[in-house]
């Protein structure tokens, strides 16, 4: 049998890694972090258990990479959905709605992700995080920022704060209120992006 070429091997490794990340998102979102083992993820992804350890130093790092991949894919889909636009204000509105939407649609997953970032391990830089950062930086630049190095970290912090607000146990903030605050800060029209049903909260605009 002819040996596989390096390019074929690289593609197989990429696909295995993506299956691991996708399985992590689904299992943690369904069962929670503690109840999901690396063995569970390996079985769901159809890979050997040792392959996970080859790619990721631990479960917490795996989860962060998996959620960053999900955020990147969700953000990319929102930015490029029809009708396509190059308008920076509309793209920023879509970006805000995409991230807040994940907090609403996948609360267990996103709450676990945010808790991990706030723990000792902190923020893990990985390929998926860098892709997400590139899209957000590009969005800030197209919005018209004159100092992307200043404004991108601010947007990232504001989005993280809004996600925590949506997910705060016992005292969650309404997503529409947090969206209105962010849209007001950036001078965005409520109808931009993917506005939630019911219109803006009373007194928000």
XYZ file of C-alpha atoms in Angstrom, residues 3 17 50 69 171:
5
model
C 2.182 5.538 2.140
C -8.810 17.612 15.989
C -4.453 9.249 23.672
C -13.907 27.334 17.827
C -29.463 37.252 39.160
